[in-house]
Coordinates of N, CA and C in Angstrom, one line a residue:
X299 N -107.2 -108.0 -137.4 CA -105.9 -108.5 -136.9 C -104.9 -108.3 -138.0
X300 N -103.8 -107.8 -137.6 CA -102.7 -107.6 -138.6 C -101.9 -108.9 -138.6
X301 N -101.4 -109.2 -139.8 CA -100.6 -110.4 -140.0 C -99.1 -109.9 -140.1
X302 N -98.3 -110.6 -139.3 CA -96.9 -110.2 -139.3 C -96.2 -111.1 -140.4
X303 N -95.5 -110.5 -141.2 CA -94.8 -111.2 -142.3 C -93.3 -111.2 -141.9
X304 N -92.8 -112.4 -141.9 CA -91.3 -112.6 -141.6 C -90.6 -112.8 -142.9
X305 N -89.6 -112.1 -143.2 CA -88.8 -112.2 -144.4 C -87.7 -113.1 -144.1
X306 N -87.5 -114.1 -144.9 CA -86.3 -114.9 -144.8 C -85.4 -114.8 -146.0
X307 N -84.2 -115.0 -145.8 CA -83.2 -114.9 -146.9 C -83.1 -116.3 -147.6
X308 N -82.5 -116.3 -148.7 CA -82.3 -117.6 -149.4 C -81.4 -118.6 -148.6
X309 N -80.4 -118.1 -147.9 CA -79.5 -119.0 -147.2 C -80.3 -119.6 -146.0
X310 N -81.1 -118.8 -145.4 CA -81.9 -119.4 -144.2 C -82.8 -120.4 -144.8
X311 N -83.5 -120.2 -145.9 CA -84.4 -121.2 -146.5 C -83.6 -122.5 -146.8
X312 N -82.4 -122.3 -147.4 CA -81.6 -123.5 -147.8 C -81.2 -124.3 -146.6
X313 N -80.7 -123.5 -145.5 CA -80.4 -124.2 -144.3 C -81.5 -125.0 -143.7
X314 N -82.7 -124.4 -143.7 CA -83.8 -125.1 -143.1 C -84.2 -126.3 -144.0
X315 N -84.1 -126.2 -145.3 CA -84.4 -127.4 -146.1 C -83.4 -128.5 -145.9
X316 N -82.1 -128.2 -145.7 CA -81.1 -129.3 -145.5 C -81.3 -129.9 -144.2
X317 N -81.7 -129.1 -143.2 CA -81.9 -129.7 -141.9 C -83.1 -130.6 -141.8
X318 N -84.2 -130.3 -142.6 CA -85.3 -131.2 -142.7 C -85.0 -132.4 -143.5
X319 N -84.1 -132.3 -144.5 CA -83.9 -133.4 -145.4 C -82.8 -134.4 -144.7
X320 N -82.0 -134.0 -143.9 CA -81.1 -134.9 -143.3 C -81.7 -135.8 -142.3
X321 N -81.2 -137.0 -142.3 CA -81.7 -138.0 -141.3 C -80.5 -138.2 -140.3
X322 N -80.9 -138.0 -139.0 CA -80.0 -138.2 -138.0 C -80.1 -139.6 -137.4
X323 N -78.9 -140.3 -137.4 CA -78.9 -141.6 -136.9 C -78.0 -141.6 -135.7
X324 N -78.6 -142.1 -134.6 CA -77.8 -142.2 -133.4 C -76.9 -143.4 -133.4
X325 N -75.6 -143.3 -133.3 CA -74.7 -144.4 -133.3 C -74.3 -144.7 -131.9
X326 N -74.6 -145.9 -131.4 CA -74.1 -146.3 -130.1 C -72.8 -146.9 -130.2
X327 N -71.9 -146.3 -129.4 CA -70.5 -146.8 -129.3 C -70.2 -147.5 -128.1
X328 N -71.1 -147.8 -127.3 CA -70.9 -148.5 -126.0 C -70.6 -147.5 -125.0
X329 N -70.3 -148.1 -123.8 CA -70.0 -147.1 -122.7 C -68.7 -146.3 -122.9
X330 N -68.7 -145.2 -122.4 CA -67.5 -144.3 -122.5 C -66.4 -144.8 -121.5
X331 N -66.8 -145.3 -120.4 CA -65.8 -145.8 -119.4 C -66.0 -147.3 -119.2
X332 N -65.1 -148.1 -119.5 CA -65.2 -149.5 -119.2 C -64.6 -149.9 -117.9
X333 N -65.5 -150.4 -117.0 CA -65.1 -150.7 -115.7 C -64.7 -152.2 -115.8
X334 N -63.4 -152.5 -115.7 CA -62.9 -153.8 -115.9 C -62.8 -154.6 -114.7
X335 N -63.0 -154.2 -113.5 CA -62.8 -154.9 -112.3 C -63.8 -156.1 -112.3
X336 N -63.4 -157.3 -112.0 CA -64.2 -158.4 -111.9 C -64.1 -159.0 -110.5
X337 N -64.5 -160.2 -110.3 CA -64.6 -160.9 -109.0 C -63.2 -161.0 -108.3
X338 N -62.2 -161.4 -109.1 CA -60.8 -161.6 -108.6 C -60.3 -160.3 -108.1
X339 N -60.6 -159.2 -108.8 CA -60.1 -157.9 -108.3 C -60.7 -157.6 -106.9
X340 N -61.9 -157.8 -106.7 CA -62.6 -157.6 -105.4 C -62.1 -158.5 -104.3
X341 N -61.8 -159.7 -104.7 CA -61.2 -160.7 -103.7 C -59.9 -160.2 -103.3
X342 N -59.0 -159.8 -104.2 CA -57.7 -159.3 -103.8 C -57.7 -158.0 -103.0
X343 N -58.7 -157.1 -103.3 CA -58.8 -155.9 -102.6 C -59.3 -156.3 -101.2
X344 N -60.2 -157.2 -101.0 CA -60.6 -157.6 -99.7 C -59.5 -158.2 -98.9
X345 N -58.6 -159.0 -99.5 CA -57.5 -159.6 -98.8 C -56.5 -158.5 -98.4
X346 N -56.3 -157.4 -99.3 CA -55.5 -156.3 -99.0 C -56.0 -155.6 -97.8
X347 N -57.3 -155.3 -97.7 CA -57.9 -154.6 -96.6 C -57.7 -155.4 -95.3
X348 N -57.9 -156.8 -95.3 CA -57.6 -157.6 -94.2 C -56.3 -157.5 -93.7
X349 N -55.3 -157.6 -94.6 CA -53.9 -157.5 -94.3 C -53.6 -156.1 -93.6
X350 N -54.1 -155.0 -94.2 CA -53.9 -153.7 -93.6 C -54.5 -153.7 -92.2
X351 N -55.7 -154.3 -92.0 CA -56.3 -154.3 -90.7 C -55.4 -155.1 -89.7
X352 N -54.9 -156.2 -90.2 CA -54.0 -157.0 -89.3 C -52.7 -156.2 -89.0
X353 N -52.2 -155.4 -89.9 CA -51.0 -154.5 -89.6 C -51.4 -153.6 -88.5
X354 N -52.5 -152.9 -88.5 CA -52.8 -151.9 -87.4 C -53.2 -152.7 -86.2
X355 N -53.7 -153.9 -86.2 CA -53.9 -154.8 -85.0 C -52.6 -155.1 -84.4
X356 N -51.6 -155.5 -85.2 CA -50.3 -155.8 -84.6 C -49.7 -154.6 -84.0
X357 N -50.0 -153.4 -84.5 CA -49.4 -152.2 -84.0 C -50.0 -151.9 -82.6
X358 N -51.1 -152.4 -82.3 CA -51.8 -152.1 -81.0 C -51.3 -153.0 -80.0
X359 N -50.6 -154.0 -80.2 CA -50.1 -155.0 -79.2 C -49.1 -154.4 -78.3
X360 N -49.2 -154.6 -77.0 CA -48.2 -154.3 -76.0 C -47.8 -152.9 -76.0
X361 N -46.6 -152.6 -75.5 CA -46.2 -151.3 -75.4 C -45.7 -150.8 -76.7
X362 N -45.2 -149.5 -76.8 CA -44.9 -148.9 -78.0 C -43.6 -149.5 -78.6
X363 N -42.8 -150.0 -77.8 CA -41.5 -150.6 -78.3 C -41.5 -152.1 -78.3
X364 N -42.6 -152.8 -78.4 CA -42.7 -154.2 -78.5 C -42.3 -154.7 -79.9
X365 N -42.0 -156.0 -80.0 CA -41.5 -156.5 -81.3 C -42.7 -156.5 -82.4
X366 N -43.9 -156.8 -81.9 CA -45.1 -156.8 -82.8 C -45.3 -155.4 -83.4
X367 N -45.3 -154.4 -82.5 CA -45.6 -153.1 -83.0 C -44.4 -152.4 -83.8
X368 N -43.2 -152.7 -83.5 CA -42.1 -152.1 -84.1 C -41.6 -152.8 -85.3
X369 N -41.7 -154.1 -85.4 CA -41.2 -154.9 -86.5 C -42.2 -155.6 -87.4
X370 N -43.1 -156.3 -86.8 CA -44.1 -156.9 -87.7 C -45.1 -156.0 -88.3
X371 N -45.6 -155.1 -87.6 CA -46.7 -154.2 -88.1 C -46.3 -153.5 -89.3
X372 N -45.1 -152.8 -89.3 CA -44.8 -152.1 -90.5 C -44.6 -152.9 -91.7
X373 N -44.1 -154.1 -91.5 CA -43.8 -155.0 -92.7 C -45.2 -155.5 -93.3
X374 N -46.2 -155.7 -92.3 CA -47.5 -156.2 -92.8 C -48.2 -155.0 -93.5
X375 N -48.1 -153.8 -92.9 CA -48.8 -152.7 -93.5 C -48.2 -152.4 -94.9
X376 N -46.8 -152.5 -95.0 CA -46.2 -152.2 -96.3 C -46.6 -153.3 -97.3
X377 N -46.7 -154.5 -96.9 CA -47.2 -155.5 -97.8 C -48.6 -155.3 -98.2
X378 N -49.5 -154.8 -97.3 CA -51.0 -154.5 -97.7 C -51.0 -153.3 -98.6
X379 N -50.4 -152.2 -98.2 CA -50.5 -150.9 -99.0 C -49.7 -150.9 -100.3
X380 N -48.5 -151.5 -100.3 CA -47.6 -151.4 -101.5 C -47.7 -152.6 -102.4
X381 N -48.2 -153.7 -102.0 CA -48.2 -154.8 -102.8 C -49.6 -155.3 -103.2
X382 N -50.4 -155.7 -102.2 CA -51.7 -156.3 -102.4 C -52.7 -155.4 -103.0
X383 N -52.9 -154.2 -102.5 CA -54.0 -153.2 -103.0 C -53.6 -152.8 -104.4
X384 N -52.3 -152.5 -104.8 CA -52.0 -152.2 -106.2 C -52.2 -153.4 -107.1
X385 N -51.9 -154.5 -106.6 CA -52.1 -155.7 -107.4 C -53.6 -155.9 -107.7
X386 N -54.4 -155.7 -106.7 CA -55.9 -155.8 -106.9 C -56.4 -154.8 -107.9
X387 N -55.9 -153.6 -107.9 CA -56.3 -152.6 -108.9 C -55.8 -152.9 -110.3
X388 N -54.5 -153.4 -110.4 CA -53.9 -153.6 -111.7 C -54.2 -154.9 -112.3
X389 N -54.7 -155.9 -111.6 CA -54.9 -157.3 -112.1 C -55.9 -157.3 -113.2
X390 N -55.6 -157.9 -114.3 CA -56.6 -158.1 -115.3 C -56.4 -159.5 -115.8
X391 N -57.6 -160.1 -116.0 CA -57.7 -161.5 -116.5 C -57.2 -161.5 -117.9
X392 N -56.3 -162.5 -118.1 CA -55.8 -162.7 -119.5 C -56.9 -163.3 -120.4
X393 N -57.0 -162.8 -121.7 CA -57.9 -163.4 -122.5 C -57.4 -164.6 -123.1
X394 N -58.2 -165.6 -123.3 CA -57.9 -166.8 -123.8 C -58.1 -166.9 -125.3
X395 N -57.1 -167.2 -126.1 CA -57.2 -167.3 -127.5 C -57.2 -168.7 -127.9
X396 N -58.3 -169.2 -128.5 CA -58.5 -170.6 -128.8 C -58.2 -170.7 -130.3
X397 N -57.3 -171.6 -130.6 CA -56.9 -171.9 -132.0 C -57.6 -173.2 -132.4
X398 N -58.1 -173.3 -133.5 CA -58.7 -174.5 -134.0 C -57.6 -175.3 -134.7
X399 N -57.5 -176.6 -134.4 CA -56.5 -177.4 -135.0 C -57.2 -178.2 -136.1
X400 N -56.6 -178.1 -137.3 CA -57.1 -178.8 -138.4 C -56.1 -179.8 -138.8
X401 N -56.7 -181.0 -139.0 CA -55.8 -182.1 -139.4 C -56.1 -182.5 -140.8
X402 N -55.1 -182.8 -141.5 CA -55.2 -183.2 -142.9 C -55.2 -184.8 -142.9
X403 N -56.2 -185.4 -143.4 CA -56.2 -186.9 -143.4 C -55.9 -187.3 -144.9
X404 N -54.9 -188.1 -145.0 CA -54.5 -188.6 -146.3 C -55.0 -190.0 -146.5

């Protein structure tokens, strides 16, 4: 059998040596995307969906020119789509900062 000899340059040997000597440490930085929605966000989102459903329900009342379908339904839908759902998305619980009170006794 013939033996195949592979010639390496000094830079290749140096690179291989440094790769073997380096210790790679995996640094955990936490999740890339923080999902901050909590229970209150989901409650507000549910209320918004119920209000939107009520708006479409009012729209189905009576004829096309009834008071409920022409006046009440658009106001309720606007309240659901433009106020409650964005509030549910943007709401963030305020963090509480607790300060310790120190008293000086004389």
